[in-house]
Structure formats: C-alpha cells, structure tokens
Amino acid sequence: MLLQEDGIVEMATAIFFAMAAFGAAASLAMWGMRLPLLLAGLVGFAELMDETSFGSRLFGFQPPPLYGGGQLDGFHDLLIVVFRLARDLSPFLAWLLVGLLLVGSAALAGFVATQLLKGFRGDLKHLSSHTLFFGHVAFIGLAQVIDISASLSPALSAMEEVFELDAAILLAFYVLQQARLEQVQQKHAAVLRPESRKTRS
C-alpha cells in the first residue's frame, strides 16, 4: 500500500507537487513576477504531470509507446530514451551517463549539506534561501539514477519513490519559504514608504 504504483507514497508525492505548483501560482498572482516562485511553480507542475503520467491515470487514456519498451508517460522517460540510445551505441556511454548523473546529484547533496551547516552557524549567504530547491534537484537526480539503471530491483524502486517524495516535500516548502520572504519584503517596503515621505517633507 505504501510503495506500490499509485500507492500512499506516490499519491503523497503528487499532492506535494500540486501544493508547490498551485502555491507558486497563487503567490505570483498576489505579488507579481518573482523568478524563484515562477521556476518552482513550473518545476512543480511538470513533476506533477510526470507523477500522474500526463493525466493518463486520472483520465484513463493510453500513453504512446516508449523506445525500447514501456510507455512514454512522464518527462523522466525522456532520460530513459537517452540512456537506451546511448546503450545501443555503447554500454560504456550509457553507464557514463548514469555515473555523471549520480556524481552530480551527490555533489549537489553535499553542497546542500554544507549550506545547512552554515545556516546552523548563522553564516547565511544569498544562496542559503535556495537550499531547499537545490535539495529538491539532488533528490530528483538520485531518483532518476535508480529509475534508468535499476528499476527492476524492488528495494531500489522503493528508494526511488522515497527520494521523489522527499523532493516533492522540499519543493513545497521552498515555495512556502519564498512566499514568506516576499511577504516580509512587502511589509518592510510598506513601512519604509511613509518614513521616506516624512524625510522628504
């Protein structure tokens, strides 16, 4: 029930992606164009569509076939196509792709860990406000490594679902964080406007 197709974990992942997408849309409608919110909203919507197989699970239509077997029912399948094409050319190229994706995701996870440690020490930088988004990308990358290389292993498939849920939670909280930061900035701007008028007068 937890980790099966359309199980509790996968449904929770879709819900958090929906929260990120619609939360970002509501924030943009309220405060206007903000690049972090726009990017998070687009990513959340794309991953929501990916998680629901472009709506095929909701509306029951049949996705098109995928090169090498299976169905094209998510953006992650494009990476699988690249892996299979590379494997047809050379197995080394295919596993090099997996290795690069794994190294990049692990490096990004390490960067997130260092940012969190700096935050605990009070050494906050500009990038600190985007740590949750970087963590999201790292978890998605790790999930994709499993998806394209070891999806036949039940244990690793379970890890993939957990990584995707973690990524969705981080993205939803990133949207909440950015909306909160924007709200604080708007309040500060509203407080400073009357004071600047008094100074001029």
PDB file of C-alpha atoms in Angstrom:
ATOM      1  CA  MET A   1       0.000   0.000   0.000  1.00  0.00           C
ATOM      2  CA  LEU A   2       2.868   2.379   0.730  1.00  0.00           C
ATOM      3  CA  LEU A   3       5.176   1.899  -2.239  1.00  0.00           C
ATOM      4  CA  GLN A   4       3.115   0.220  -4.962  1.00  0.00           C
ATOM      5  CA  GLU A   5       2.036   2.027  -8.135  1.00  0.00           C
ATOM      6  CA  ASP A   6      -0.441   4.763  -7.174  1.00  0.00           C
ATOM      7  CA  GLY A   7       0.158   3.833  -3.541  1.00  0.00           C
ATOM      8  CA  ILE A   8       0.263   6.106  -0.499  1.00  0.00           C
ATOM      9  CA  VAL A   9       3.807   7.418  -1.088  1.00  0.00           C
ATOM     10  CA  GLU A  10       3.187   8.159  -4.763  1.00  0.00           C
ATOM     11  CA  MET A  11      -0.116   9.875  -4.010  1.00  0.00           C
ATOM     12  CA  ALA A  12       1.568  11.957  -1.311  1.00  0.00           C
ATOM     13  CA  THR A  13       4.285  12.910  -3.806  1.00  0.00           C
ATOM     14  CA  ALA A  14       1.684  14.100  -6.304  1.00  0.00           C
ATOM     15  CA  ILE A  15      -0.088  16.110  -3.584  1.00  0.00           C
ATOM     16  CA  PHE A  16       3.104  17.909  -2.562  1.00  0.00           C
ATOM     17  CA  PHE A  17       3.952  18.677  -6.192  1.00  0.00           C
ATOM     18  CA  ALA A  18       0.430  20.080  -6.617  1.00  0.00           C
ATOM     19  CA  MET A  19       0.881  22.193  -3.489  1.00  0.00           C
ATOM     20  CA  ALA A  20       4.136  23.577  -4.904  1.00  0.00           C
ATOM     21  CA  ALA A  21       2.629  24.356  -8.316  1.00  0.00           C
ATOM     22  CA  PHE A  22      -0.588  25.956  -7.101  1.00  0.00           C
ATOM     23  CA  GLY A  23       1.120  27.691  -4.179  1.00  0.00           C
ATOM     24  CA  ALA A  24       3.602  29.299  -6.558  1.00  0.00           C
ATOM     25  CA  ALA A  25       0.777  30.324  -8.909  1.00  0.00           C
ATOM     26  CA  ALA A  26      -1.153  31.938  -6.050  1.00  0.00           C
ATOM     27  CA  SER A  27       1.962  33.794  -4.865  1.00  0.00           C
ATOM     28  CA  LEU A  28       2.696  35.080  -8.362  1.00  0.00           C
ATOM     29  CA  ALA A  29      -0.886  36.267  -8.711  1.00  0.00           C
ATOM     30  CA  MET A  30      -0.599  38.095  -5.406  1.00  0.00           C
ATOM     31  CA  TRP A  31       2.866  39.689  -5.716  1.00  0.00           C
ATOM     32  CA  GLY A  32       3.628  39.660  -9.425  1.00  0.00           C
ATOM     33  CA  MET A  33       6.507  38.042 -11.283  1.00  0.00           C
ATOM     34  CA  ARG A  34       9.155  36.541  -8.986  1.00  0.00           C
ATOM     35  CA  LEU A  35      11.729  34.303 -10.680  1.00  0.00           C
ATOM     36  CA  PRO A  36      12.214  31.776  -7.817  1.00  0.00           C
ATOM     37  CA  LEU A  37       8.463  31.282  -7.480  1.00  0.00           C
ATOM     38  CA  LEU A  38       7.984  31.056 -11.246  1.00  0.00           C
ATOM     39  CA  LEU A  39      10.746  28.447 -11.566  1.00  0.00           C
ATOM     40  CA  ALA A  40       9.477  26.413  -8.602  1.00  0.00           C
ATOM     41  CA  GLY A  41       5.917  26.556  -9.916  1.00  0.00           C
ATOM     42  CA  LEU A  42       6.902  25.374 -13.391  1.00  0.00           C
ATOM     43  CA  VAL A  43       9.060  22.584 -11.964  1.00  0.00           C
ATOM     44  CA  GLY A  44       6.280  21.544  -9.588  1.00  0.00           C
ATOM     45  CA  PHE A  45       3.703  21.476 -12.389  1.00  0.00           C
ATOM     46  CA  ALA A  46       5.995  19.492 -14.710  1.00  0.00           C
ATOM     47  CA  GLU A  47       6.699  16.953 -11.969  1.00  0.00           C
ATOM     48  CA  LEU A  48       3.026  16.757 -11.044  1.00  0.00           C
ATOM     49  CA  MET A  49       2.245  15.898 -14.673  1.00  0.00           C
ATOM     50  CA  ASP A  50       5.096  13.395 -14.638  1.00  0.00           C
ATOM     51  CA  GLU A  51       3.828  11.776 -11.436  1.00  0.00           C
ATOM     52  CA  THR A  52       0.294  11.432 -12.845  1.00  0.00           C
ATOM     53  CA  SER A  53       1.586  10.164 -16.224  1.00  0.00           C
ATOM     54  CA  PHE A  54       0.442  13.333 -18.003  1.00  0.00           C
ATOM     55  CA  GLY A  55      -3.048  12.692 -16.651  1.00  0.00           C
ATOM     56  CA  SER A  56      -3.396   9.173 -18.072  1.00  0.00           C
ATOM     57  CA  ARG A  57      -4.013   7.725 -14.603  1.00  0.00           C
ATOM     58  CA  LEU A  58      -6.637  10.350 -13.874  1.00  0.00           C
ATOM     59  CA  PHE A  59      -8.463  10.205 -17.198  1.00  0.00           C
ATOM     60  CA  GLY A  60      -7.681   6.672 -18.357  1.00  0.00           C
ATOM     61  CA  PHE A  61      -6.128   7.310 -21.789  1.00  0.00           C
ATOM     62  CA  GLN A  62      -3.284   5.214 -23.195  1.00  0.00           C
ATOM     63  CA  PRO A  63       0.175   6.882 -23.363  1.00  0.00           C
ATOM     64  CA  PRO A  64       2.267   6.393 -26.541  1.00  0.00           C
ATOM     65  CA  PRO A  65       4.847   3.580 -26.650  1.00  0.00           C
ATOM     66  CA  LEU A  66       8.396   4.248 -25.466  1.00  0.00           C
ATOM     67  CA  TYR A  67      11.528   3.390 -27.433  1.00  0.00           C
ATOM     68  CA  GLY A  68      12.845   0.072 -26.144  1.00  0.00           C
ATOM     69  CA  GLY A  69       9.624  -0.912 -24.376  1.00  0.00           C
ATOM     70  CA  GLY A  70       7.187   0.604 -21.947  1.00  0.00           C
ATOM     71  CA  GLN A  71       5.150   3.781 -22.290  1.00  0.00           C
ATOM     72  CA  LEU A  72       6.020   7.451 -22.618  1.00  0.00           C
ATOM     73  CA  ASP A  73       4.110   8.574 -19.542  1.00  0.00           C
ATOM     74  CA  GLY A  74       6.439  11.125 -17.938  1.00  0.00           C
ATOM     75  CA  PHE A  75       9.267  13.582 -18.545  1.00  0.00           C
ATOM     76  CA  HIS A  76      11.652  11.159 -16.834  1.00  0.00           C
ATOM     77  CA  ASP A  77      11.077   8.761 -19.744  1.00  0.00           C
ATOM     78  CA  LEU A  78      12.998  11.160 -22.000  1.00  0.00           C
ATOM     79  CA  LEU A  79      16.080  10.440 -19.890  1.00  0.00           C
ATOM     80  CA  ILE A  80      15.382   6.721 -20.225  1.00  0.00           C
ATOM     81  CA  VAL A  81      15.276   7.138 -24.025  1.00  0.00           C
ATOM     82  CA  VAL A  82      18.668   8.904 -23.930  1.00  0.00           C
ATOM     83  CA  PHE A  83      20.053   6.066 -21.766  1.00  0.00           C
ATOM     84  CA  ARG A  84      18.739   3.392 -24.139  1.00  0.00           C
ATOM     85  CA  LEU A  85      20.052   5.178 -27.234  1.00  0.00           C
ATOM     86  CA  ALA A  86      23.455   5.546 -25.572  1.00  0.00           C
ATOM     87  CA  ARG A  87      23.363   1.874 -24.565  1.00  0.00           C
ATOM     88  CA  ASP A  88      22.650   0.879 -28.186  1.00  0.00           C
ATOM     89  CA  LEU A  89      25.734   2.829 -29.258  1.00  0.00           C
ATOM     90  CA  SER A  90      27.957   1.688 -26.403  1.00  0.00           C
ATOM     91  CA  PRO A  91      27.220   0.301 -22.928  1.00  0.00           C
ATOM     92  CA  PHE A  92      30.096   2.434 -21.657  1.00  0.00           C
ATOM     93  CA  LEU A  93      28.348   5.634 -22.805  1.00  0.00           C
ATOM     94  CA  ALA A  94      25.132   4.574 -21.085  1.00  0.00           C
ATOM     95  CA  TRP A  95      26.822   3.906 -17.760  1.00  0.00           C
ATOM     96  CA  LEU A  96      28.912   7.046 -18.117  1.00  0.00           C
ATOM     97  CA  LEU A  97      25.623   8.963 -18.309  1.00  0.00           C
ATOM     98  CA  VAL A  98      24.396   7.236 -15.143  1.00  0.00           C
ATOM     99  CA  GLY A  99      27.699   7.887 -13.390  1.00  0.00           C
ATOM    100  CA  LEU A 100      27.680  11.592 -14.283  1.00  0.00           C
ATOM    101  CA  LEU A 101      24.099  11.944 -13.068  1.00  0.00           C
ATOM    102  CA  LEU A 102      24.962  10.145  -9.824  1.00  0.00           C
ATOM    103  CA  VAL A 103      28.090  12.245  -9.215  1.00  0.00           C
ATOM    104  CA  GLY A 104      26.231  15.476  -9.993  1.00  0.00           C
ATOM    105  CA  SER A 105      23.355  14.593  -7.661  1.00  0.00           C
ATOM    106  CA  ALA A 106      25.716  13.524  -4.864  1.00  0.00           C
ATOM    107  CA  ALA A 107      27.772  16.718  -5.278  1.00  0.00           C
ATOM    108  CA  LEU A 108      24.628  18.814  -5.102  1.00  0.00           C
ATOM    109  CA  ALA A 109      23.511  16.923  -1.989  1.00  0.00           C
ATOM    110  CA  GLY A 110      26.909  17.665  -0.447  1.00  0.00           C
ATOM    111  CA  PHE A 111      26.525  21.344  -1.301  1.00  0.00           C
ATOM    112  CA  VAL A 112      23.106  21.366   0.364  1.00  0.00           C
ATOM    113  CA  ALA A 113      24.606  19.773   3.482  1.00  0.00           C
ATOM    114  CA  THR A 114      27.296  22.482   3.671  1.00  0.00           C
ATOM    115  CA  GLN A 115      24.677  25.206   3.250  1.00  0.00           C
ATOM    116  CA  LEU A 116      22.647  23.706   6.085  1.00  0.00           C
ATOM    117  CA  LEU A 117      25.704  23.593   8.343  1.00  0.00           C
ATOM    118  CA  LYS A 118      26.473  27.238   7.539  1.00  0.00           C
ATOM    119  CA  GLY A 119      22.866  28.111   8.332  1.00  0.00           C
ATOM    120  CA  PHE A 120      23.118  26.435  11.731  1.00  0.00           C
ATOM    121  CA  ARG A 121      26.243  28.504  12.415  1.00  0.00           C
ATOM    122  CA  GLY A 122      24.472  31.696  11.335  1.00  0.00           C
ATOM    123  CA  ASP A 123      26.712  32.144   8.281  1.00  0.00           C
ATOM    124  CA  LEU A 124      23.892  32.814   5.824  1.00  0.00           C
ATOM    125  CA  LYS A 125      24.625  33.758   2.211  1.00  0.00           C
ATOM    126  CA  HIS A 126      22.386  34.657  -0.707  1.00  0.00           C
ATOM    127  CA  LEU A 127      22.270  31.023  -1.893  1.00  0.00           C
ATOM    128  CA  SER A 128      21.025  29.909   1.521  1.00  0.00           C
ATOM    129  CA  SER A 129      17.497  30.951   0.633  1.00  0.00           C
ATOM    130  CA  HIS A 130      17.552  28.464  -2.263  1.00  0.00           C
ATOM    131  CA  THR A 131      18.959  25.482  -0.344  1.00  0.00           C
ATOM    132  CA  LEU A 132      15.610  23.668  -0.372  1.00  0.00           C
ATOM    133  CA  PHE A 133      15.410  23.932  -4.158  1.00  0.00           C
ATOM    134  CA  PHE A 134      18.937  22.572  -4.562  1.00  0.00           C
ATOM    135  CA  GLY A 135      17.984  19.717  -2.233  1.00  0.00           C
ATOM    136  CA  HIS A 136      14.941  19.054  -4.391  1.00  0.00           C
ATOM    137  CA  VAL A 137      17.100  18.777  -7.524  1.00  0.00           C
ATOM    138  CA  ALA A 138      19.545  16.453  -5.742  1.00  0.00           C
ATOM    139  CA  PHE A 139      16.785  14.050  -4.653  1.00  0.00           C
ATOM    140  CA  ILE A 140      15.204  14.082  -8.122  1.00  0.00           C
ATOM    141  CA  GLY A 141      18.598  13.304  -9.638  1.00  0.00           C
ATOM    142  CA  LEU A 142      19.110  10.347  -7.300  1.00  0.00           C
ATOM    143  CA  ALA A 143      15.617   9.074  -8.123  1.00  0.00           C
ATOM    144  CA  GLN A 144      16.371   9.281 -11.847  1.00  0.00           C
ATOM    145  CA  VAL A 145      19.617   7.343 -11.419  1.00  0.00           C
ATOM    146  CA  ILE A 146      17.600   4.500  -9.913  1.00  0.00           C
ATOM    147  CA  ASP A 147      14.831   4.833 -12.500  1.00  0.00           C
ATOM    148  CA  ILE A 148      17.060   4.462 -15.544  1.00  0.00           C
ATOM    149  CA  SER A 149      19.519   1.900 -14.201  1.00  0.00           C
ATOM    150  CA  ALA A 150      17.976  -0.285 -11.501  1.00  0.00           C
ATOM    151  CA  SER A 151      14.208  -0.049 -11.755  1.00  0.00           C
ATOM    152  CA  LEU A 152      13.846  -3.869 -11.707  1.00  0.00           C
ATOM    153  CA  SER A 153      15.099  -4.053  -8.118  1.00  0.00           C
ATOM    154  CA  PRO A 154      12.147  -3.828  -5.666  1.00  0.00           C
ATOM    155  CA  ALA A 155      14.340  -2.355  -2.921  1.00  0.00           C
ATOM    156  CA  LEU A 156      15.815   0.317  -5.165  1.00  0.00           C
ATOM    157  CA  SER A 157      12.404   1.079  -6.675  1.00  0.00           C
ATOM    158  CA  ALA A 158      11.152   1.708  -3.146  1.00  0.00           C
ATOM    159  CA  MET A 159      14.091   4.064  -2.588  1.00  0.00           C
ATOM    160  CA  GLU A 160      13.177   5.885  -5.807  1.00  0.00           C
ATOM    161  CA  GLU A 161       9.642   6.525  -4.529  1.00  0.00           C
ATOM    162  CA  VAL A 162      11.018   7.811  -1.209  1.00  0.00           C
ATOM    163  CA  PHE A 163      13.510  10.114  -2.964  1.00  0.00           C
ATOM    164  CA  GLU A 164      10.698  11.536  -5.101  1.00  0.00           C
ATOM    165  CA  LEU A 165       8.550  12.146  -2.032  1.00  0.00           C
ATOM    166  CA  ASP A 166      11.459  13.888  -0.294  1.00  0.00           C
ATOM    167  CA  ALA A 167      11.985  16.038  -3.392  1.00  0.00           C
ATOM    168  CA  ALA A 168       8.301  16.974  -3.522  1.00  0.00           C
ATOM    169  CA  ILE A 169       8.249  17.942   0.167  1.00  0.00           C
ATOM    170  CA  LEU A 170      11.350  20.124  -0.258  1.00  0.00           C
ATOM    171  CA  LEU A 171       9.847  21.861  -3.293  1.00  0.00           C
ATOM    172  CA  ALA A 172       6.583  22.586  -1.478  1.00  0.00           C
ATOM    173  CA  PHE A 173       8.458  24.059   1.486  1.00  0.00           C
ATOM    174  CA  TYR A 174      10.696  26.044  -0.871  1.00  0.00           C
ATOM    175  CA  VAL A 175       7.603  27.696  -2.354  1.00  0.00           C
ATOM    176  CA  LEU A 176       6.322  28.401   1.162  1.00  0.00           C
ATOM    177  CA  GLN A 177       9.715  29.854   2.134  1.00  0.00           C
ATOM    178  CA  GLN A 178       9.901  32.103  -0.944  1.00  0.00           C
ATOM    179  CA  ALA A 179       6.326  33.287  -0.430  1.00  0.00           C
ATOM    180  CA  ARG A 180       7.129  34.103   3.189  1.00  0.00           C
ATOM    181  CA  LEU A 181      10.281  36.015   2.178  1.00  0.00           C
ATOM    182  CA  GLU A 182       8.272  38.000  -0.358  1.00  0.00           C
ATOM    183  CA  GLN A 183       5.624  38.781   2.246  1.00  0.00           C
ATOM    184  CA  VAL A 184       8.286  40.070   4.658  1.00  0.00           C
ATOM    185  CA  GLN A 185       9.867  42.214   1.937  1.00  0.00           C
ATOM    186  CA  GLN A 186       6.499  43.689   1.048  1.00  0.00           C
ATOM    187  CA  LYS A 187       5.863  44.579   4.696  1.00  0.00           C
ATOM    188  CA  HIS A 188       9.287  46.227   5.027  1.00  0.00           C
ATOM    189  CA  ALA A 189       8.686  48.199   1.837  1.00  0.00           C
ATOM    190  CA  ALA A 190       5.291  49.364   3.129  1.00  0.00           C
ATOM    191  CA  VAL A 191       6.887  50.519   6.411  1.00  0.00           C
ATOM    192  CA  LEU A 192       9.731  52.348   4.657  1.00  0.00           C
ATOM    193  CA  ARG A 193       7.491  54.277   2.236  1.00  0.00           C
ATOM    194  CA  PRO A 194       5.824  56.515   4.891  1.00  0.00           C
ATOM    195  CA  GLU A 195       9.172  57.154   6.579  1.00  0.00           C
ATOM    196  CA  SER A 196      10.760  58.240   3.305  1.00  0.00           C
ATOM    197  CA  ARG A 197       7.850  60.616   2.680  1.00  0.00           C
ATOM    198  CA  LYS A 198       8.297  62.176   6.129  1.00  0.00           C
ATOM    199  CA  THR A 199      12.005  62.659   5.492  1.00  0.00           C
ATOM    200  CA  ARG A 200      11.319  64.454   2.210  1.00  0.00           C
ATOM    201  CA  SER A 201       8.689  66.696   3.770  1.00  0.00           C
TER     202      SER A 201
END
